[in-house]
mmCIF file of C-alpha atoms in Angstrom:
data_model
loop_
_atom_site.group_PDB
_atom_site.id
_atom_site.type_symbol
_atom_site.label_atom_id
_atom_site.label_comp_id
_atom_site.label_asym_id
_atom_site.label_seq_id
_atom_site.Cartn_x
_atom_site.Cartn_y
_atom_site.Cartn_z
ATOM 1 C CA MET A 1 221.275 110.275 120.475
ATOM 2 C CA ALA A 2 221.789 107.735 118.034
ATOM 3 C CA VAL A 3 223.452 108.797 114.193
ATOM 4 C CA SER A 4 222.307 106.891 111.366
ATOM 5 C CA ILE A 5 224.928 105.451 108.501
ATOM 6 C CA ASP A 6 222.498 107.744 106.012
ATOM 7 C CA SER A 7 223.117 110.979 108.210
ATOM 8 C CA LEU A 8 227.312 110.517 108.109
ATOM 9 C CA LEU A 9 227.164 109.682 103.803
ATOM 10 C CA PRO A 10 226.890 113.205 102.164
ATOM 11 C CA TYR A 11 230.412 113.943 104.016
ATOM 12 C CA GLN A 12 233.927 112.699 104.248
ATOM 13 C CA PRO A 13 235.485 110.911 104.396
ATOM 14 C CA PHE A 14 232.116 108.329 104.678
ATOM 15 C CA LYS A 15 231.321 109.278 101.363
ATOM 16 C CA ALA A 16 234.198 108.967 99.401
ATOM 17 C CA ILE A 17 234.801 105.512 101.368
ATOM 18 C CA TYR A 18 230.863 105.219 100.597
ATOM 19 C CA VAL A 19 231.129 105.869 96.713
ATOM 20 C CA LEU A 20 234.573 103.687 96.288
ATOM 21 C CA THR A 21 232.676 100.393 97.819
ATOM 22 C CA VAL A 22 229.808 100.631 95.892
ATOM 23 C CA LEU A 23 231.305 101.641 92.989
ATOM 24 C CA LEU A 24 234.045 98.583 93.439
ATOM 25 C CA TYR A 25 231.268 95.904 94.276
ATOM 26 C CA THR A 26 229.297 97.306 91.046
ATOM 27 C CA LEU A 27 231.742 96.484 88.998
ATOM 28 C CA ALA A 28 232.175 93.438 89.945
ATOM 29 C CA ARG A 29 228.121 92.579 90.085
ATOM 30 C CA PHE A 30 227.920 93.198 86.003
ATOM 31 C CA PRO A 31 229.336 89.662 84.636
ATOM 32 C CA LEU A 32 226.228 88.776 86.750
ATOM 33 C CA TRP A 33 224.004 91.195 85.544
ATOM 34 C CA LEU A 34 224.502 90.638 82.061
ATOM 35 C CA LEU A 35 224.491 86.938 82.104
ATOM 36 C CA SER A 36 221.236 86.902 84.429
ATOM 37 C CA LEU A 37 219.735 89.425 81.867
ATOM 38 C CA LEU A 38 220.420 86.625 79.228
ATOM 39 C CA PRO A 39 217.006 84.991 78.895
ATOM 40 C CA ARG A 40 214.447 87.383 78.482
ATOM 41 C CA SER A 41 212.128 85.585 80.349
ATOM 42 C CA LEU A 42 214.529 86.575 83.182
ATOM 43 C CA ARG A 43 214.561 90.746 81.934
ATOM 44 C CA GLN A 44 212.066 93.257 83.191
ATOM 45 C CA HIS A 45 210.180 92.699 80.520
ATOM 46 C CA SER A 46 210.379 90.570 77.820
ATOM 47 C CA SER A 47 210.261 93.133 74.599
ATOM 48 C CA TRP A 48 213.535 94.469 75.900
ATOM 49 C CA SER A 49 216.842 94.042 74.293
ATOM 50 C CA LEU A 50 220.100 93.634 76.639
ATOM 51 C CA ARG A 51 220.956 96.817 76.587
ATOM 52 C CA GLN A 52 218.205 98.463 77.721
ATOM 53 C CA ALA A 53 217.123 95.377 80.508
ATOM 54 C CA PHE A 54 220.699 96.144 81.728
ATOM 55 C CA MET A 55 220.859 100.111 81.559
ATOM 56 C CA VAL A 56 217.331 100.552 83.010
ATOM 57 C CA ARG A 57 219.346 98.273 85.912
ATOM 58 C CA LEU A 58 222.236 99.896 86.100
ATOM 59 C CA VAL A 59 220.855 103.938 86.064
ATOM 60 C CA LYS A 60 218.311 102.671 89.022
ATOM 61 C CA THR A 61 222.162 101.443 90.903
ATOM 62 C CA PHE A 62 223.150 104.917 90.741
ATOM 63 C CA THR A 63 220.080 106.479 91.365
ATOM 64 C CA TYR A 64 219.662 104.638 95.075
ATOM 65 C CA HIS A 65 223.879 105.255 95.763
ATOM 66 C CA SER A 66 224.388 109.188 94.687
ATOM 67 C CA SER A 67 220.517 110.140 96.600
ATOM 68 C CA ARG A 68 222.336 108.216 99.759
ATOM 69 C CA VAL A 69 225.322 110.507 99.239
ATOM 70 C CA ARG A 70 223.470 113.092 98.121
ATOM 71 C CA SER A 71 225.767 113.848 95.234
ATOM 72 C CA PHE A 72 224.871 117.430 93.611
ATOM 73 C CA PRO A 73 225.993 119.677 91.228
ATOM 74 C CA ALA A 74 227.436 122.616 92.429
ATOM 75 C CA TRP A 75 224.787 125.552 91.455
ATOM 76 C CA SER A 76 227.456 127.813 89.200
ATOM 77 C CA LEU A 77 226.628 130.102 86.573
ATOM 78 C CA GLN A 78 229.255 130.402 84.584
ATOM 79 C CA PRO A 79 228.520 129.599 81.054
ATOM 80 C CA GLY A 80 230.742 126.438 80.975
ATOM 81 C CA SER A 81 231.457 124.951 78.080
ATOM 82 C CA GLU A 82 227.731 126.228 76.423
ATOM 83 C CA LYS A 83 230.239 129.629 76.112
ATOM 84 C CA GLU A 84 227.994 132.238 73.803
ATOM 85 C CA LYS A 85 224.650 129.547 74.464
ATOM 86 C CA PHE A 86 224.345 130.599 78.231
ATOM 87 C CA GLU A 87 223.162 133.201 78.890
ATOM 88 C CA ARG A 88 222.233 134.608 82.540
ATOM 89 C CA ILE A 89 218.494 135.714 83.444
ATOM 90 C CA LEU A 90 217.850 138.458 86.417
ATOM 91 C CA PRO A 91 214.720 138.310 88.187
ATOM 92 C CA SER A 92 212.328 140.214 87.163
ATOM 93 C CA THR A 93 211.461 143.838 88.580
ATOM 94 C CA LYS A 94 207.619 143.372 87.322
ATOM 95 C CA ASP A 95 204.954 142.657 90.075
ATOM 96 C CA ILE A 96 204.822 139.252 88.883
ATOM 97 C CA TYR A 97 205.781 137.121 92.032
ATOM 98 C CA ARG A 98 202.266 137.385 94.487
ATOM 99 C CA GLY A 99 200.134 135.435 95.953
ATOM 100 C CA VAL A 100 202.214 131.628 96.937
ATOM 101 C CA LEU A 101 205.293 133.282 94.808
ATOM 102 C CA ASP A 102 205.442 135.861 97.251
ATOM 103 C CA ASP A 103 207.607 133.900 100.527
ATOM 104 C CA LYS A 104 209.340 135.038 103.470
ATOM 105 C CA GLU A 105 211.794 133.237 103.569
ATOM 106 C CA ILE A 106 212.661 132.316 99.607
ATOM 107 C CA LYS A 107 213.191 134.938 96.919
ATOM 108 C CA PRO A 108 213.145 135.018 93.599
ATOM 109 C CA VAL A 109 217.247 135.849 92.663
ATOM 110 C CA GLU A 110 219.104 135.551 89.260
ATOM 111 C CA ILE A 111 218.776 132.046 87.351
ATOM 112 C CA GLY A 112 221.070 130.652 83.821
ATOM 113 C CA GLY A 113 219.636 129.240 80.678
ATOM 114 C CA THR A 114 221.001 127.145 77.774
ATOM 115 C CA TRP A 115 219.358 127.772 74.095
ATOM 116 C CA PHE A 116 219.290 124.865 71.441
ATOM 117 C CA PRO A 117 220.266 124.846 69.313
ATOM 118 C CA ALA A 118 221.814 128.039 68.527
ATOM 119 C CA VAL A 119 220.730 131.717 70.922
ATOM 120 C CA TYR A 120 217.674 132.927 69.921
ATOM 121 C CA GLY A 121 217.707 134.847 66.519
ATOM 122 C CA PRO A 122 214.060 136.363 65.890
ATOM 123 C CA GLY A 123 214.851 136.695 61.944
ATOM 124 C CA ASP A 124 215.758 133.064 61.320
ATOM 125 C CA PRO A 125 212.800 131.754 58.589
ATOM 126 C CA LYS A 126 213.570 128.010 59.348
ATOM 127 C CA ARG A 127 212.694 127.955 62.975
ATOM 128 C CA LYS A 128 208.978 129.523 64.800
ATOM 129 C CA GLY A 129 208.607 129.581 68.418
ATOM 130 C CA VAL A 130 210.768 129.161 72.134
ATOM 131 C CA ILE A 131 210.096 126.214 74.077
ATOM 132 C CA LEU A 132 210.834 127.227 77.482
ATOM 133 C CA HIS A 133 211.757 123.674 79.403
ATOM 134 C CA PHE A 134 212.691 123.301 83.074
ATOM 135 C CA HIS A 135 214.054 119.848 83.300
ATOM 136 C CA GLY A 136 213.692 117.021 85.619
ATOM 137 C CA GLY A 137 215.696 115.015 88.191
ATOM 138 C CA ALA A 138 213.544 114.357 91.354
ATOM 139 C CA PHE A 139 213.794 118.450 91.991
ATOM 140 C CA VAL A 140 217.418 117.277 93.901
ATOM 141 C CA GLU A 141 219.918 116.944 90.793
ATOM 142 C CA GLY A 142 219.269 118.329 87.026
ATOM 143 C CA ASP A 143 221.108 121.601 85.617
ATOM 144 C CA GLY A 144 218.918 121.659 81.934
ATOM 145 C CA ARG A 145 222.455 122.118 80.469
ATOM 146 C CA MET A 146 224.105 120.158 77.291
ATOM 147 C CA GLN A 147 225.476 117.471 79.173
ATOM 148 C CA THR A 148 222.457 116.822 80.954
ATOM 149 C CA PHE A 149 219.452 117.933 78.297
ATOM 150 C CA GLY A 150 221.875 117.617 75.272
ATOM 151 C CA TYR A 151 219.402 114.390 73.913
ATOM 152 C CA ALA A 152 216.168 115.575 74.711
ATOM 153 C CA ALA A 153 217.233 119.672 73.744
ATOM 154 C CA HIS A 154 217.714 117.787 69.665
ATOM 155 C CA LEU A 155 214.277 115.889 70.393
ATOM 156 C CA LEU A 156 212.372 119.210 70.860
ATOM 157 C CA THR A 157 214.416 121.099 68.682
ATOM 158 C CA SER A 158 214.614 118.675 65.112
ATOM 159 C CA HIS A 159 210.968 118.035 65.693
ATOM 160 C CA THR A 160 209.518 121.254 66.303
ATOM 161 C CA ALA A 161 211.750 123.509 64.795
ATOM 162 C CA ALA A 162 211.579 125.942 68.158
ATOM 163 C CA TRP A 163 214.590 127.540 69.556
ATOM 164 C CA VAL A 164 214.520 126.023 73.051
ATOM 165 C CA LEU A 165 215.380 127.551 76.292
ATOM 166 C CA SER A 166 216.280 124.845 79.097
ATOM 167 C CA VAL A 167 216.382 126.516 82.465
ATOM 168 C CA GLN A 168 218.673 125.994 84.929
ATOM 169 C CA TYR A 169 216.264 126.572 88.353
ATOM 170 C CA ARG A 170 217.604 126.183 91.952
ATOM 171 C CA THR A 171 217.490 122.689 92.880
ATOM 172 C CA SER A 172 215.951 122.086 96.472
ATOM 173 C CA SER A 173 219.527 119.914 96.916
ATOM 174 C CA ASN A 174 220.915 123.425 97.721
ATOM 175 C CA PRO A 175 220.536 125.437 100.706
ATOM 176 C CA GLY A 176 217.818 127.807 100.929
ATOM 177 C CA CYS A 177 216.089 126.481 97.648
ATOM 178 C CA ARG A 178 212.779 124.866 98.639
ATOM 179 C CA PHE A 179 209.100 125.452 96.920
ATOM 180 C CA PRO A 180 208.625 128.280 95.710
ATOM 181 C CA ALA A 181 212.221 128.399 94.404
ATOM 182 C CA ALA A 182 211.731 126.858 91.492
ATOM 183 C CA LEU A 183 208.831 128.033 90.705
ATOM 184 C CA GLN A 184 209.630 131.398 91.138
ATOM 185 C CA ASP A 185 212.391 130.850 88.803
ATOM 186 C CA ALA A 186 210.102 129.361 86.048
ATOM 187 C CA VAL A 187 207.903 132.886 86.206
ATOM 188 C CA THR A 188 211.677 134.762 85.617
ATOM 189 C CA ALA A 189 212.201 132.940 82.488
ATOM 190 C CA TYR A 190 208.790 133.000 81.012
ATOM 191 C CA GLN A 191 208.673 136.555 81.726
ATOM 192 C CA SER A 192 212.694 137.502 80.291
ATOM 193 C CA LEU A 193 211.723 135.742 76.750
ATOM 194 C CA LEU A 194 208.279 138.382 76.911
ATOM 195 C CA ASP A 195 211.217 141.140 77.759
ATOM 196 C CA ARG A 196 212.451 140.225 74.499
ATOM 197 C CA GLY A 197 209.989 140.452 72.667
ATOM 198 C CA ILE A 198 208.984 136.893 72.032
ATOM 199 C CA PRO A 199 204.500 137.088 72.268
ATOM 200 C CA ALA A 200 203.290 134.171 74.653
ATOM 201 C CA SER A 201 201.423 133.271 71.511
ATOM 202 C CA SER A 202 204.600 131.528 70.209
ATOM 203 C CA ILE A 203 206.316 130.382 73.488
ATOM 204 C CA VAL A 204 205.142 126.467 74.765
ATOM 205 C CA VAL A 205 206.394 125.821 77.922
ATOM 206 C CA SER A 206 207.585 122.038 78.770
ATOM 207 C CA GLY A 207 208.549 120.093 81.390
ATOM 208 C CA ASP A 208 210.103 117.309 81.993
ATOM 209 C CA SER A 209 209.209 114.114 85.348
ATOM 210 C CA ALA A 210 210.164 117.462 88.127
ATOM 211 C CA GLY A 211 210.289 119.694 85.856
ATOM 212 C CA GLY A 212 206.680 118.180 83.986
ATOM 213 C CA ASN A 213 205.392 118.911 88.081
ATOM 214 C CA MET A 214 206.764 122.642 87.437
ATOM 215 C CA ALA A 215 204.924 123.576 84.073
ATOM 216 C CA ALA A 216 201.883 122.540 85.559
ATOM 217 C CA GLY A 217 202.197 124.426 88.573
ATOM 218 C CA PHE A 218 203.676 128.042 86.341
ATOM 219 C CA LEU A 219 199.834 126.747 84.485
ATOM 220 C CA ARG A 220 198.550 127.037 87.819
ATOM 221 C CA TYR A 221 199.556 130.271 88.825
ATOM 222 C CA ILE A 222 198.832 132.225 85.724
ATOM 223 C CA GLU A 223 195.003 130.836 86.232
ATOM 224 C CA ASP A 224 195.693 131.995 89.982
ATOM 225 C CA ASN A 225 196.454 135.029 89.096
ATOM 226 C CA PRO A 226 194.679 136.467 85.947
ATOM 227 C CA GLY A 227 196.056 138.861 84.311
ATOM 228 C CA ILE A 228 199.217 138.618 85.890
ATOM 229 C CA LEU A 229 200.789 136.699 82.719
ATOM 230 C CA PRO A 230 199.515 136.701 79.426
ATOM 231 C CA LYS A 231 198.811 132.444 78.414
ATOM 232 C CA PRO A 232 202.037 130.081 76.272
ATOM 233 C CA ARG A 233 200.568 128.428 73.783
ATOM 234 C CA ALA A 234 200.356 124.986 74.949
ATOM 235 C CA ALA A 235 202.670 123.419 77.172
ATOM 236 C CA LEU A 236 204.350 120.214 77.203
ATOM 237 C CA LEU A 237 204.440 117.357 80.038
ATOM 238 C CA TRP A 238 206.453 114.599 79.871
ATOM 239 C CA CYS A 239 205.950 111.772 82.610
ATOM 240 C CA PRO A 240 204.721 114.459 84.798
ATOM 241 C CA TRP A 241 205.506 114.020 88.410
ATOM 242 C CA VAL A 242 202.247 114.826 90.014
ATOM 243 C CA TYR A 243 201.716 113.189 92.938
ATOM 244 C CA PRO A 244 205.812 113.563 94.963
ATOM 245 C CA ALA A 245 203.448 113.584 98.386
ATOM 246 C CA ILE A 246 203.781 110.050 98.270
ATOM 247 C CA ALA A 247 206.694 109.704 98.473
ATOM 248 C CA MET A 248 206.574 110.750 102.329
ATOM 249 C CA GLN A 249 205.666 107.533 102.395
ATOM 250 C CA PRO A 250 207.805 104.320 102.887
ATOM 251 C CA TYR A 251 208.457 102.175 100.341
ATOM 252 C CA SER A 252 206.831 104.621 97.645
ATOM 253 C CA CYS A 253 208.315 102.850 94.734
ATOM 254 C CA SER A 254 208.843 99.801 95.981
ATOM 255 C CA GLY A 255 206.218 98.875 96.535
ATOM 256 C CA ASN A 256 204.948 100.325 93.595
ATOM 257 C CA PRO A 257 203.915 97.107 90.738
ATOM 258 C CA ARG A 258 205.795 97.871 88.147
ATOM 259 C CA TYR A 259 208.945 98.973 90.519
ATOM 260 C CA GLU A 260 211.144 96.064 88.069
ATOM 261 C CA THR A 261 210.940 98.114 85.369
ATOM 262 C CA ASP A 262 211.661 101.359 85.857
ATOM 263 C CA PHE A 263 214.703 103.038 87.514
ATOM 264 C CA LEU A 264 213.134 105.182 89.869
ATOM 265 C CA ASN A 265 213.536 104.138 93.552
ATOM 266 C CA ASP A 266 212.500 105.277 97.205
ATOM 267 C CA VAL A 267 216.139 106.807 98.231
ATOM 268 C CA PHE A 268 215.515 109.162 95.250
ATOM 269 C CA ALA A 269 211.884 110.176 95.435
ATOM 270 C CA GLU A 270 211.662 111.026 99.434
ATOM 271 C CA TRP A 271 215.299 112.868 99.102
ATOM 272 C CA GLY A 272 213.595 115.345 96.126
ATOM 273 C CA ILE A 273 210.311 115.454 98.070
ATOM 274 C CA LYS A 274 211.639 115.968 101.894
ATOM 275 C CA THR A 275 213.691 119.278 100.350
ATOM 276 C CA TYR A 276 211.746 120.558 97.772
ATOM 277 C CA ALA A 277 208.779 120.671 100.042
ATOM 278 C CA SER A 278 210.182 120.605 103.745
ATOM 279 C CA PRO A 279 208.342 122.442 106.523
ATOM 280 C CA PRO A 280 206.568 124.920 105.930
ATOM 281 C CA VAL A 281 205.826 123.389 103.060
ATOM 282 C CA ASP A 282 202.857 121.033 102.633
ATOM 283 C CA PRO A 283 203.434 118.312 100.168
ATOM 284 C CA THR A 284 200.634 117.719 99.442
ATOM 285 C CA ASN A 285 199.533 121.407 98.366
ATOM 286 C CA PRO A 286 198.478 121.671 94.147
ATOM 287 C CA TYR A 287 201.253 123.145 93.640
ATOM 288 C CA VAL A 288 203.924 120.497 95.050
ATOM 289 C CA SER A 289 202.025 117.664 94.172
ATOM 290 C CA PRO A 290 198.874 118.772 91.531
ATOM 291 C CA ARG A 291 197.415 115.022 90.448
ATOM 292 C CA ASP A 292 194.101 115.150 93.175
ATOM 293 C CA HIS A 293 193.583 119.119 91.750
ATOM 294 C CA PRO A 294 192.362 119.464 88.603
ATOM 295 C CA PHE A 295 192.677 123.206 87.362
ATOM 296 C CA LYS A 296 191.146 124.800 84.402
ATOM 297 C CA CYS A 297 193.682 125.403 81.913
ATOM 298 C CA GLU A 298 191.144 127.248 78.483
ATOM 299 C CA GLY A 299 193.218 128.346 75.521
ATOM 300 C CA VAL A 300 196.311 125.943 76.766
ATOM 301 C CA PRO A 301 196.334 123.090 74.752
ATOM 302 C CA MET A 302 198.706 120.406 76.844
ATOM 303 C CA TRP A 303 200.088 117.311 75.297
ATOM 304 C CA ILE A 304 201.237 114.715 78.660
ATOM 305 C CA GLN A 305 203.533 112.104 78.382
ATOM 306 C CA PHE A 306 204.524 108.660 80.135
ATOM 307 C CA GLY A 307 205.523 105.236 79.625
ATOM 308 C CA SER A 308 203.381 102.457 80.064
ATOM 309 C CA LEU A 309 205.657 100.452 82.335
ATOM 310 C CA GLU A 310 206.747 103.780 84.623
ATOM 311 C CA ILE A 311 206.051 104.099 88.555
ATOM 312 C CA LEU A 312 204.033 107.487 87.660
ATOM 313 C CA ALA A 313 202.105 105.894 85.126
ATOM 314 C CA ALA A 314 198.774 105.580 87.293
ATOM 315 C CA ASP A 315 199.520 108.872 88.475
ATOM 316 C CA ILE A 316 200.072 110.197 85.251
ATOM 317 C CA VAL A 317 196.438 109.247 83.767
ATOM 318 C CA LYS A 318 194.631 110.332 87.004
ATOM 319 C CA PHE A 319 195.376 113.890 86.074
ATOM 320 C CA ALA A 320 195.369 113.804 83.088
ATOM 321 C CA ASP A 321 191.900 112.164 83.504
ATOM 322 C CA GLY A 322 190.920 115.206 85.878
ATOM 323 C CA MET A 323 192.503 118.002 83.429
ATOM 324 C CA ARG A 324 190.000 116.692 80.974
ATOM 325 C CA SER A 325 186.982 116.882 83.217
ATOM 326 C CA ILE A 326 186.977 120.379 82.706
ATOM 327 C CA GLU A 327 185.425 122.699 80.347
ATOM 328 C CA GLY A 328 187.147 123.932 78.378
ATOM 329 C CA ASN A 329 190.686 122.102 78.779
ATOM 330 C CA GLU A 330 192.279 120.532 75.835
ATOM 331 C CA VAL A 331 194.614 117.276 76.558
ATOM 332 C CA GLU A 332 196.116 115.146 74.609
ATOM 333 C CA LEU A 333 197.472 112.422 76.603
ATOM 334 C CA HIS A 334 200.742 110.055 74.788
ATOM 335 C CA GLU A 335 201.574 106.779 75.896
ATOM 336 C CA ASP A 336 204.519 104.435 74.833
ATOM 337 C CA GLU A 337 204.338 101.161 75.484
ATOM 338 C CA ASP A 338 206.847 99.461 77.504
ATOM 339 C CA THR A 339 208.834 102.236 78.495
ATOM 340 C CA PRO A 340 210.595 103.017 81.829
ATOM 341 C CA HIS A 341 210.114 106.292 82.998
ATOM 342 C CA ASP A 342 211.662 109.840 80.802
ATOM 343 C CA ILE A 343 212.917 108.422 77.917
ATOM 344 C CA PHE A 344 212.483 112.382 76.929
ATOM 345 C CA LEU A 345 215.159 113.109 78.694
ATOM 346 C CA VAL A 346 217.206 109.164 79.008
ATOM 347 C CA GLY A 347 216.324 107.369 76.223
ATOM 348 C CA GLY A 348 219.376 107.438 74.246
ATOM 349 C CA LEU A 349 221.399 105.901 77.478
ATOM 350 C CA LEU A 350 218.844 103.446 78.567
ATOM 351 C CA GLY A 351 218.681 102.342 74.408
ATOM 352 C CA PHE A 352 215.172 103.336 73.755
ATOM 353 C CA GLN A 353 215.872 105.847 71.222
ATOM 354 C CA ASP A 354 213.520 104.271 68.486
ATOM 355 C CA LYS A 355 210.733 105.341 70.979
ATOM 356 C CA ALA A 356 211.693 108.464 72.367
ATOM 357 C CA GLU A 357 212.004 109.433 68.070
ATOM 358 C CA LYS A 358 208.789 108.408 67.901
ATOM 359 C CA MET A 359 207.725 109.783 70.723
ATOM 360 C CA ALA A 360 209.304 113.340 69.576
ATOM 361 C CA ALA A 361 207.199 112.535 66.393
ATOM 362 C CA ALA A 362 204.081 112.433 67.582
ATOM 363 C CA MET A 363 204.284 115.650 70.205
ATOM 364 C CA GLY A 364 205.654 116.968 66.536
ATOM 365 C CA ALA A 365 202.678 116.791 64.184
ATOM 366 C CA TRP A 366 200.632 117.878 67.350
ATOM 367 C CA LEU A 367 202.915 121.444 68.020
ATOM 368 C CA LYS A 368 203.418 122.340 64.892
ATOM 369 C CA PRO A 369 200.173 123.726 63.365
ATOM 370 C CA LYS A 370 199.720 125.913 67.058
ATOM 371 C CA LEU A 371 203.129 127.513 66.215
ATOM 372 C CA GLN A 372 202.387 128.431 62.589
#
């Protein structure tokens, strides 16, 4: 039986050899990258700065190689540098895990969450409402903590005056964490806010990229199970990954006309969907790939954002149009010109801070009146 190179890369010593080789090779290419990107006409987009063009290429390279070796942080519920801002959240004992969440193999477990800018305190007159956020990372990466989510958390807290609870849900790169593990965790986190005495009318559900997919799935779950949970006040979907099923096909990213202006790549996307929707899960399931499955979401205004140069742009627009087509739904679609995927999460890293701030300001103007 033939053994492929990719099947060996996640294991030592092959992983270490590969990482060292790629690191040395990439460092050697830095000067060539910079020289090739000096003329604006040779950058991925002529409006981009040298820093933006270089960082998008670097992040694409990093996500490609880290995905090949299946590099992801070990699951841990220790507080770490977040200290008192981190909390552990037990699954609810209430009968709230029904339907698609009632899985024979995957059961609710204890999860974590990080508060921004501080632990929730109802007596603070400067803050109103709580944003419950699910981080991106193709379902396989991220933990929603300070190091990876701090920039995005600042955008939310500075433009909404709300508290933010960033959920450390189970990523599918960990064994036994396929769908519906992450969605179970979303329900667990939401119920924990209700148990604190926070009314649903003061909670906003939010998610970026794969987390945006989760936010959509959470809203669908509430609609599919009337009365099981009260509806949140609003929802924020930042570059939501609404059609992961396409990543089961070859060249799902590299065959996209926006491939050169984004950092997403085939290996990263394929790793995400093949672990998140591993058998017996159907990747076209409406909870996994909601693009072609709009649903009624009356009473929950939805903000959907995307970048005009990102690979997911057409899918996001199609999803938004479908949601708008249903009577009673309120959908605000916000397009950021000349930006790649998820500047909400990585705008600071990529050099798109100005556009990220303007985007967050527009979201704040939309959301604040709803949290009065």
